Coordinates of C-alpha atoms and ligand atoms in Angstrom, one line a residue:
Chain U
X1 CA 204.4 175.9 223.2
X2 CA 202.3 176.5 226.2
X3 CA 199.7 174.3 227.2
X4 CA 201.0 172.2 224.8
X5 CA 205.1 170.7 225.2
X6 CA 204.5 170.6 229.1
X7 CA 202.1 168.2 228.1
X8 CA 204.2 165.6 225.8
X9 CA 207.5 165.7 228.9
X10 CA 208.6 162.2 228.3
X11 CA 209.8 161.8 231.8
X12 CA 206.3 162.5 233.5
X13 CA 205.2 160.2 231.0
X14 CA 207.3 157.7 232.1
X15 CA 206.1 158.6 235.6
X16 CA 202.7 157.9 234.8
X17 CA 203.0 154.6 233.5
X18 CA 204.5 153.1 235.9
X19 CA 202.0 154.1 238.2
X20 CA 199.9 152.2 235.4
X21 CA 201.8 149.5 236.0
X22 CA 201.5 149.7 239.7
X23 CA 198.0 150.1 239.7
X24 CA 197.1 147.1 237.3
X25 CA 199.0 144.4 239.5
X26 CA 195.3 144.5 241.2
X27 CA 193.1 143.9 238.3
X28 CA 192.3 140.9 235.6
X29 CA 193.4 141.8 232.3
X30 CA 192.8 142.1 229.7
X31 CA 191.1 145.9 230.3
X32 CA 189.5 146.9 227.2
X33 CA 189.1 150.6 227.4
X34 CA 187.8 152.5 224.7
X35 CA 188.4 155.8 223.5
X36 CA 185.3 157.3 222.2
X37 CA 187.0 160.1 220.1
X38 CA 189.1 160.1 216.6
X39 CA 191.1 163.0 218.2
X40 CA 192.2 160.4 220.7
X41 CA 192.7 157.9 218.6
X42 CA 195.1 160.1 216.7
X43 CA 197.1 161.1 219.9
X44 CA 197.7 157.4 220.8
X45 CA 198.9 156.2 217.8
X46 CA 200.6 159.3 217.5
X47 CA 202.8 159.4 220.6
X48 CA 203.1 155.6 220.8
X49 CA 200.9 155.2 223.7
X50 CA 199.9 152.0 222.9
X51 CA 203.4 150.7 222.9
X52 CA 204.7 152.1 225.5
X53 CA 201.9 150.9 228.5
X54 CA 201.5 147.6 229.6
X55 CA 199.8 145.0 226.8
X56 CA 197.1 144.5 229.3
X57 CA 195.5 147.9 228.3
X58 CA 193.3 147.2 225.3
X59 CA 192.4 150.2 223.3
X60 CA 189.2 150.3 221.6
X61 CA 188.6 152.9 219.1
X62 CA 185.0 154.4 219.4
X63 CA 182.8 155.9 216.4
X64 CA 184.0 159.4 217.5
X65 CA 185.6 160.7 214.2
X66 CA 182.8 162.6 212.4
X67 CA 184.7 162.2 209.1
X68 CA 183.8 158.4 209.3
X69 CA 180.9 158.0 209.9
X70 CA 179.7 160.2 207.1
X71 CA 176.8 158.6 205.3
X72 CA 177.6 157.8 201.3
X73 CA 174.3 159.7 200.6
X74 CA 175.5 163.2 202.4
X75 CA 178.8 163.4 200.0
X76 CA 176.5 162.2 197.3
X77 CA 174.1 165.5 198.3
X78 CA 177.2 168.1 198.5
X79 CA 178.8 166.4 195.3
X80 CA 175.3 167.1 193.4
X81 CA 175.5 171.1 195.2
X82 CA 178.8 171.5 194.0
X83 CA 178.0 170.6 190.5
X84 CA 175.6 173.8 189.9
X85 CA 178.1 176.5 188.3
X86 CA 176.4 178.9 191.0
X87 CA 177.4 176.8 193.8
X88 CA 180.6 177.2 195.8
X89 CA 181.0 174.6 198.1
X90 CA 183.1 174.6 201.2
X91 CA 183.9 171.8 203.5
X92 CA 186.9 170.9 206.2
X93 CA 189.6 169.1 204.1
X94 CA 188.9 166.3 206.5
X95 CA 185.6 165.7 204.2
X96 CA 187.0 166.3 200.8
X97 CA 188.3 162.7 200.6
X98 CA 185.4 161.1 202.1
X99 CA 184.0 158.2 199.5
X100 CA 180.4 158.9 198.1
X101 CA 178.6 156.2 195.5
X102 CA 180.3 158.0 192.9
X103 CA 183.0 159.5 193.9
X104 CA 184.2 162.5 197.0
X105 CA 183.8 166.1 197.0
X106 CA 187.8 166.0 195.5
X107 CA 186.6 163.7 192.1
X108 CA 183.9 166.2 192.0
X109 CA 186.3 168.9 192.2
X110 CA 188.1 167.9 189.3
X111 CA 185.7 167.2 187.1
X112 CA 185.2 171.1 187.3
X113 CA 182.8 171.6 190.7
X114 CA 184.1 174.9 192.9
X115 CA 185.0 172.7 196.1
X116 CA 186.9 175.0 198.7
X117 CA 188.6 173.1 201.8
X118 CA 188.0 176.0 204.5
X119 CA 189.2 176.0 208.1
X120 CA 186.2 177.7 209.7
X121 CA 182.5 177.7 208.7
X122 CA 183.4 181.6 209.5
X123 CA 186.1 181.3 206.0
X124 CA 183.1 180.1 204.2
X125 CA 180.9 183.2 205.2
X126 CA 183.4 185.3 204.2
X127 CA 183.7 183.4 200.5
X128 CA 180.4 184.4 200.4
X129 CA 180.8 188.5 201.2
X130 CA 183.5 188.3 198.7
X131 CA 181.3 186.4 196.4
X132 CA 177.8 188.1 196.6
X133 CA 177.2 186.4 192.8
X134 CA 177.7 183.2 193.9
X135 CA 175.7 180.7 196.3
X136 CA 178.1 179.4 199.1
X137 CA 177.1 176.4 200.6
X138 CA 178.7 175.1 203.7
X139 CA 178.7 171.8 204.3
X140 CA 178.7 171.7 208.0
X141 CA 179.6 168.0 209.9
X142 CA 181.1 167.3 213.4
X143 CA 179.7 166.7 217.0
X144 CA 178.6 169.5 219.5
X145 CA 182.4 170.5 219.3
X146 CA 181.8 172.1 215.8
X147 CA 178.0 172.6 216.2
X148 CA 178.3 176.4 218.0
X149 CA 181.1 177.5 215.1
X150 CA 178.0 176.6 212.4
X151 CA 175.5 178.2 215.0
X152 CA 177.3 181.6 215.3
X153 CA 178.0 181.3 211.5
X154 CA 174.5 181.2 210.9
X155 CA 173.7 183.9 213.8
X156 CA 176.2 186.5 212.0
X157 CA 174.9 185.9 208.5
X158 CA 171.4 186.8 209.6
X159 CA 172.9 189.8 211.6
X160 CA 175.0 190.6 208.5
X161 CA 171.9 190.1 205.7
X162 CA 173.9 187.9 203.5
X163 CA 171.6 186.1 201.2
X164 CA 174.2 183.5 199.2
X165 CA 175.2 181.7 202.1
X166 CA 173.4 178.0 203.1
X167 CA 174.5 175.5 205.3
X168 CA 174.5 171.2 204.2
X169 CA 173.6 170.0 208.1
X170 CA 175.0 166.9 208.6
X171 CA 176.0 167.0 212.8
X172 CA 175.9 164.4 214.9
X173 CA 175.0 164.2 218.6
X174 CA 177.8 162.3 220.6
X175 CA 175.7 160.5 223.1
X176 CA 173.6 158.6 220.4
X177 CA 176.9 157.1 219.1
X178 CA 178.0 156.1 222.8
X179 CA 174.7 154.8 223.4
X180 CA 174.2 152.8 220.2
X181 CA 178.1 151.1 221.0
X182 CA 177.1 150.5 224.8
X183 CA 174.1 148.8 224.4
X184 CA 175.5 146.3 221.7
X185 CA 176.0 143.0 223.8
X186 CA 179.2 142.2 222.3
X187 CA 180.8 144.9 223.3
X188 CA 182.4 144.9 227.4
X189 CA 184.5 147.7 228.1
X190 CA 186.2 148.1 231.6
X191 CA 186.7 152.1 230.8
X192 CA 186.0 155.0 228.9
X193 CA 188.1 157.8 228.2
X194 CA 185.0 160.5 227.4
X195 CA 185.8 163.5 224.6
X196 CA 187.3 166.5 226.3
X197 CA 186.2 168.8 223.1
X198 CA 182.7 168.0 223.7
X199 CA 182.3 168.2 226.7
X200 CA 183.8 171.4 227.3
X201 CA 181.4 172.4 224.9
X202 CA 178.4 170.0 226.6
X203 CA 180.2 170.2 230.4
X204 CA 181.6 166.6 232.2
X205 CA 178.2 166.1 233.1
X206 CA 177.5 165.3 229.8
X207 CA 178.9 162.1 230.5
X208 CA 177.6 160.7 233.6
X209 CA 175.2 158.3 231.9
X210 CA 178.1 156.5 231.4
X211 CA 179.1 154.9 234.7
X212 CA 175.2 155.7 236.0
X213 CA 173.6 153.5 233.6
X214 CA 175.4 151.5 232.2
X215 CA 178.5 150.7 234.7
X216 CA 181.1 151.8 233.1
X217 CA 183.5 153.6 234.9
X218 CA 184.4 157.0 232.6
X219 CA 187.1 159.8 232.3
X220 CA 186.9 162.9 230.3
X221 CA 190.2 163.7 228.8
X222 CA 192.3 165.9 226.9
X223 CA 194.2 165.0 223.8
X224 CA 198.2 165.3 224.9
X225 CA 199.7 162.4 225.8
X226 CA 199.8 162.9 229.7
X227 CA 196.3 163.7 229.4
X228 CA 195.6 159.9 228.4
X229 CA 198.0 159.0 230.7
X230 CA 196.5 160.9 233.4
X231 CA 193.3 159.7 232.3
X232 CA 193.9 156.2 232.1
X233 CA 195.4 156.1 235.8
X234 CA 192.2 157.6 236.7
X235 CA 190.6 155.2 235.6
X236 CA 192.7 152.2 237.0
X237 CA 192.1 154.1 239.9
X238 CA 188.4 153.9 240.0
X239 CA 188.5 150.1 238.6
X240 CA 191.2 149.5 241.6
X241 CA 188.8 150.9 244.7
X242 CA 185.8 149.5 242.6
X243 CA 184.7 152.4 242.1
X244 CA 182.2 153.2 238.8
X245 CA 182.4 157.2 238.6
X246 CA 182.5 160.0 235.9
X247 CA 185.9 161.9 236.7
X248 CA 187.5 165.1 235.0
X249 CA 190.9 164.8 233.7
X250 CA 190.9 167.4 231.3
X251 CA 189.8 169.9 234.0
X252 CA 192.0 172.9 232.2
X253 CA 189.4 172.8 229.2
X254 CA 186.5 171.4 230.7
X255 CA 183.7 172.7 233.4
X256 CA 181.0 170.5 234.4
X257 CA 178.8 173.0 232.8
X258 CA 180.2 172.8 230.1
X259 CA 180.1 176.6 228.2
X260 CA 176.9 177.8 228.2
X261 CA 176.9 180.6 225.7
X262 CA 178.3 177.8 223.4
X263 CA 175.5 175.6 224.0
X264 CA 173.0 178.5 223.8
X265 CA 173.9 178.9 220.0
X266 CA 173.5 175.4 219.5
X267 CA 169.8 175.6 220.9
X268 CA 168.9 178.5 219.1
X269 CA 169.7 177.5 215.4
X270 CA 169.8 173.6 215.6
X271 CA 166.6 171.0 216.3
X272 CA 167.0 167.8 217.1
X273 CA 165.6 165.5 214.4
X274 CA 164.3 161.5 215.2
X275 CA 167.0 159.6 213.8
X276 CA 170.2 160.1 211.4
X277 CA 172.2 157.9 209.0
X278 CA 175.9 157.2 210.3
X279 CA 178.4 155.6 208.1
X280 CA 179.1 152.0 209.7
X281 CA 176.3 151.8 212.9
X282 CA 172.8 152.4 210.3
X283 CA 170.2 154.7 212.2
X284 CA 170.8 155.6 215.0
X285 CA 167.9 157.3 217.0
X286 CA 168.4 161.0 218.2
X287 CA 171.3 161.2 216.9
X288 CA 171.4 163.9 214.2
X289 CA 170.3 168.0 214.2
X290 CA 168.8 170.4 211.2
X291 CA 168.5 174.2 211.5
X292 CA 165.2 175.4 212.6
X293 CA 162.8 176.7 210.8
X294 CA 163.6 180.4 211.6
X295 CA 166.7 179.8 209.8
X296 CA 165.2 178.0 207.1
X297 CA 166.6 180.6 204.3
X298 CA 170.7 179.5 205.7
X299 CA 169.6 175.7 205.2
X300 CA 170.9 174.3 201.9
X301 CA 168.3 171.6 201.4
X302 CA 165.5 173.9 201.9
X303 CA 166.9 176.9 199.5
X304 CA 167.8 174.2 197.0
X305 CA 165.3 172.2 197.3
X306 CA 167.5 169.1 197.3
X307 CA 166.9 166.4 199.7
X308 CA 169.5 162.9 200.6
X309 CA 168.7 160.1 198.1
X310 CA 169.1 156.6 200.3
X311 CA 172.2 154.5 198.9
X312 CA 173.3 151.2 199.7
X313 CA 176.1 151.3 201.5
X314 CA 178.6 148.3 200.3
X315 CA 178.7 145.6 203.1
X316 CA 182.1 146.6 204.8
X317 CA 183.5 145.1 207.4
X318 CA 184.2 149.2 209.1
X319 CA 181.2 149.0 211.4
X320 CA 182.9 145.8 213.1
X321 CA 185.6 148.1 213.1
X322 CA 184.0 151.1 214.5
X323 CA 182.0 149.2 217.5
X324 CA 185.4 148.0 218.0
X325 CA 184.5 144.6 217.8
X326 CA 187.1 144.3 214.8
X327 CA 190.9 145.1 214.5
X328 CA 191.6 147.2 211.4
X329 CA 194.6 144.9 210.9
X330 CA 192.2 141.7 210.4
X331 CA 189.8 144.0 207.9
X332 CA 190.6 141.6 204.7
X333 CA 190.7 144.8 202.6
X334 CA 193.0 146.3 205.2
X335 CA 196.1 147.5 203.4
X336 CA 194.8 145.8 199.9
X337 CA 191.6 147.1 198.4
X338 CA 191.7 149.9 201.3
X339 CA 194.7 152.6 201.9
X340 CA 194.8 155.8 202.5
X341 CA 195.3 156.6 199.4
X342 CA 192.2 155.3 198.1
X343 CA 190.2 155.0 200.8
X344 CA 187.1 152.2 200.5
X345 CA 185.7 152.7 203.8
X346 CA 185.6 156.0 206.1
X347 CA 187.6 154.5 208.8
X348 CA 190.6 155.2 206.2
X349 CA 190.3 158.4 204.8
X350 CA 190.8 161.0 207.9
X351 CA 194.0 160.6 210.2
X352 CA 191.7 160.2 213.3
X353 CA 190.1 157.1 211.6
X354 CA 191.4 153.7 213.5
X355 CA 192.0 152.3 210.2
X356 CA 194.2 155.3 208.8
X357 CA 196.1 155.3 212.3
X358 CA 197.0 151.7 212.3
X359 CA 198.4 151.9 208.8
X360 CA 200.0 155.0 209.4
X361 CA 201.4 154.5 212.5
X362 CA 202.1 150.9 212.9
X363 CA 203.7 150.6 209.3
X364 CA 201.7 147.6 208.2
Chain C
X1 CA 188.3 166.7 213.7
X2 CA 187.4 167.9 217.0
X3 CA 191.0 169.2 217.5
X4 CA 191.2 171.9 219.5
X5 CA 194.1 173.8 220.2
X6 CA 195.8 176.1 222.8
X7 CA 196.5 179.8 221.8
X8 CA 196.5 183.4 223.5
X9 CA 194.4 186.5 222.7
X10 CA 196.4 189.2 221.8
X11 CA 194.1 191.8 220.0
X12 CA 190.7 192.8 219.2
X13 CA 190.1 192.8 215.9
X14 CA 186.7 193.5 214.9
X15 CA 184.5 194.2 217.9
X16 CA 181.4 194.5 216.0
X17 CA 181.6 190.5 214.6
X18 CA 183.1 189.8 218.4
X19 CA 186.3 188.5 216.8
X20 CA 189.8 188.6 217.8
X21 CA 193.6 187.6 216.8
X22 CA 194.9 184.5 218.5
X23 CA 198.3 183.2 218.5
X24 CA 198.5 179.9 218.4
X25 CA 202.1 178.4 218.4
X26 CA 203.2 181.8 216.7
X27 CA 200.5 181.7 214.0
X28 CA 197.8 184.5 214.1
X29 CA 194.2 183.7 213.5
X30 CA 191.2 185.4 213.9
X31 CA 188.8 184.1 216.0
X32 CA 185.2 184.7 217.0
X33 CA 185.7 185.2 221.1
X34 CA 181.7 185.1 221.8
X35 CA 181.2 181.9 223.7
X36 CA 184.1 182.7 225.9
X37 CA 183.4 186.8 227.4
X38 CA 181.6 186.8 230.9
X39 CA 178.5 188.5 231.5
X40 CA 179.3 192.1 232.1
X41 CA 182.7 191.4 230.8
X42 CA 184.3 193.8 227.5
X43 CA 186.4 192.2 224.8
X44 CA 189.2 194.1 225.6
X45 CA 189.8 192.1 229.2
X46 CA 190.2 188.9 227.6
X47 CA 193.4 190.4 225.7
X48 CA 196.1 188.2 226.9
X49 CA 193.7 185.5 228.2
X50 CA 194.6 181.7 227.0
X51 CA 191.7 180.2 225.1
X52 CA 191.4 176.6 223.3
X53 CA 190.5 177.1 220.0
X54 CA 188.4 175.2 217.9
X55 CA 187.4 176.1 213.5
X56 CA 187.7 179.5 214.7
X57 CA 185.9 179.3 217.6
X58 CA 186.8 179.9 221.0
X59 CA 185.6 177.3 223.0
X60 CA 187.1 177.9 226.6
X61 CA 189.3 179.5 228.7
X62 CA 192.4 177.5 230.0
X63 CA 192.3 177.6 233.7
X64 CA 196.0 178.0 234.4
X65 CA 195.6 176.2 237.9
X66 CA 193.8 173.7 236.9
X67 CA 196.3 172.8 234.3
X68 CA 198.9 172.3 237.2
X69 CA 197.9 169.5 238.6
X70 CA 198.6 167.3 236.1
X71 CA 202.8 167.5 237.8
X72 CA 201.6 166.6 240.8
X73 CA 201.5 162.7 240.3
X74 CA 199.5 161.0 243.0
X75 CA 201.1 159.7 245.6
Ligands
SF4_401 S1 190.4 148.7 206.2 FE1 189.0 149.9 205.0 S2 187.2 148.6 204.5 FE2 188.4 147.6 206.2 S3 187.4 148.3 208.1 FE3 189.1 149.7 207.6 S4 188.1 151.4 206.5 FE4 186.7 149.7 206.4

């Protein structure tokens, strides 16, 4: 497929790692870089990257899989929406296995609640056209990548009049969770590989705090395999001329813009709120949106008058995890109390999750 | 989550809603193709263009050049 098999040619990935190789001869290891999104996560455990470059590349997996770092109390929220005979809700089947403090959107699902896994917020408008009888809620998570799909849903349902249709907003902002991982102490990184999805939503710019202030020399990537490749040689590159830059990798996808009509949407239906709960890292400041007044009528916990009750979230060891500060592997409940299967913490239940990759992918 | 993936535009499919069919790896989906028309631009121009697609969004177009330089390794 274009754009797509031209990417995973194992020859240019050879290629590339052995200009990895060449350019690390020049630096200490070990070079802890970390990969701030669950997409690329995924794509190295997926292709093997991390056994086919040298051992002196360290990956550490960032907080960038919205699926995991779903509070307990948001699940607990749609779970109580999706009880309400009138209530349709949809979510991303990503979500649907996420562990509330009584069970996910699946348990709730079964015990009779109309749970509908939907590709697109877009699907879930439509439920709701085909359902004028019914309340549709959707319940809308993800980082600015995902943020201008709910924005434009939102936009067409006012343009379209339709009354039964609400939005649960639980988005993230990506730079509070960079932010919150950076200034930890404990945490030294030699690289970051920067979301490409993001920031062809926010622009590469987006990312120049990075290596500005806080010295960290950063690439935005895409998600095939020579993309990381490419990325991480980029990288090397900067560490090997001592460079501490923000370069462009993924530059296919990805303006320094960003796209503006995208993140026009964003501003006109989302505000940005003080502080948000995230599963694993507690709250974080700036870090979370709601829809604006204007759009009050499309925002579930207004129409429903329902609002997030505070849980306590089980000590876990996942925000070790998450900061990267832990390996999944030494997790005690890795593989025992926590599978896939039956998730007990985030980090296990979507495949971009460091802890669901590792068992997946490096059969342990 | 924040998969996005590569397709091409090959029909308009409800102008009104600014939504169009995409194939991605042989798969048709519709697609809303606001965030990715130019100023002064119709929908019917970006027929044939290659977009990465993300929960039925169109997020970008794929700039075919820039997606070349990846096979020239440095050096
Ligand atoms: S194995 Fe489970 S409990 Fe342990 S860190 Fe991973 S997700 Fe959390």
């Amino acid at each position: 497929m274009r754009f797509l098999s031209e990417f995973r040619d194992p020859s240019l990935a050879n290629a590339w790692v052995r200009r990895i190789e060449a350019h690390l001869s020049g630096l200490q290891a070990p070079l802890p870089i970390m990969e701030f999104c669950g997409g690329h996560t995924h794509a190295i455990f997926r292709y093997g990257l991390h056994q086919i470059l040298p051992s002196a590349i360290e990956w550490v997996h960032g907080p960038g899989c919205p699926v995991c770092v779903l509070p307990r109390a948001a699940i607990d929220l749609a779970c109580t929406l999706a009880q309400d005979p009138a209530v349709i809700l949809a979510s991303f089947g990503d979500a649907v296995r996420v562990p509330g403090s009584s069970g996910s959107l699946l348990s709730a699902k079964a015990q009779g609640g109309d749970v509908r896994i939907v590709y697109s917020p877009l699907d879930a408008l439509e439920i709701a056209r085909r359902h004028p009888e019914r309340e549709v809620v959707f319940l809308a998570i993800g980082f600015e990548t995902t943020q201008p799909a709910t924005a434009l849903t939102i936009l067409q349902a006012e343009r379209e009049g339709i009354a039964n249709f609400s939005v649960l907003c639980r988005h993230v902002i990506t730079e509070a969770a960079i932010r919150a991982v950076l200034a930890d102490p404990d945490v030294r990184l030699a690289g970051v590989i920067a979301p490409g999805h993001v920031a062809t939503v926010l622009g590469a710019n987006a990312f120049a705090f990075i290596p500005k202030e806080y010295r960290i020399p950063t690439v935005v990537s895409g998600f095939e395999p020579l993309d990381l490749l490419q990325a991480l040689c980029l990288l090397l590159g900067q560490l090997a001329a001592g460079r501490c830059a923000l370069d462009n990798q993924y530059r296919r996808s990805v303006r320094p813009q960003g796209n503006l009509a995208a993140q026009k949407a964003i501003a006109q239906v989302f505000e940005p709120i003080g502080s948000a709960e995230w599963r694993g890292l507690g709250r974080l400041p700036a870090s979370g949106v709601r829809i604006k007044e204007r759009y009050g009528r499309f925002d579930a916990e207004r129409r429903f008058g329902v609002t997030a009750q505070t849980v306590e979230e089980e000590p876990l060891p996942c925000s070790q995890v998450l900061c990267g500060k832990l390996k999944p592997k030494a997790c005690p409940y890795f593989g025992t109390r926590c599978h896939p299967e039956q998730p007990l913490g985030a980090l296990m239940v979507s495949s971009e999750g460091a802890c669901a990759a590792w068992y997946r992918y490096q059969g342990e | 989550m924040c998969l996005g993936v590569p397709g091409k535009i090959v029909a308009i499919t409800d102008p009104e809603r600014q939504l169009g069919a995409v194939d991605i790896g042989g798969v048709r989906r519709e697609v809303n193709l606001s965030c990715v028309l130019e100023e002064g631009e119709r929908l019917q121009d970006l027929i044939g263009e290659w977009v990465v697609v993300h929960v039925g969004v169109a997020l970008s177009r794929i700039d075919q050049e820039a997606a070349l330089w990846l096979d020239a390794l440095p050096e």
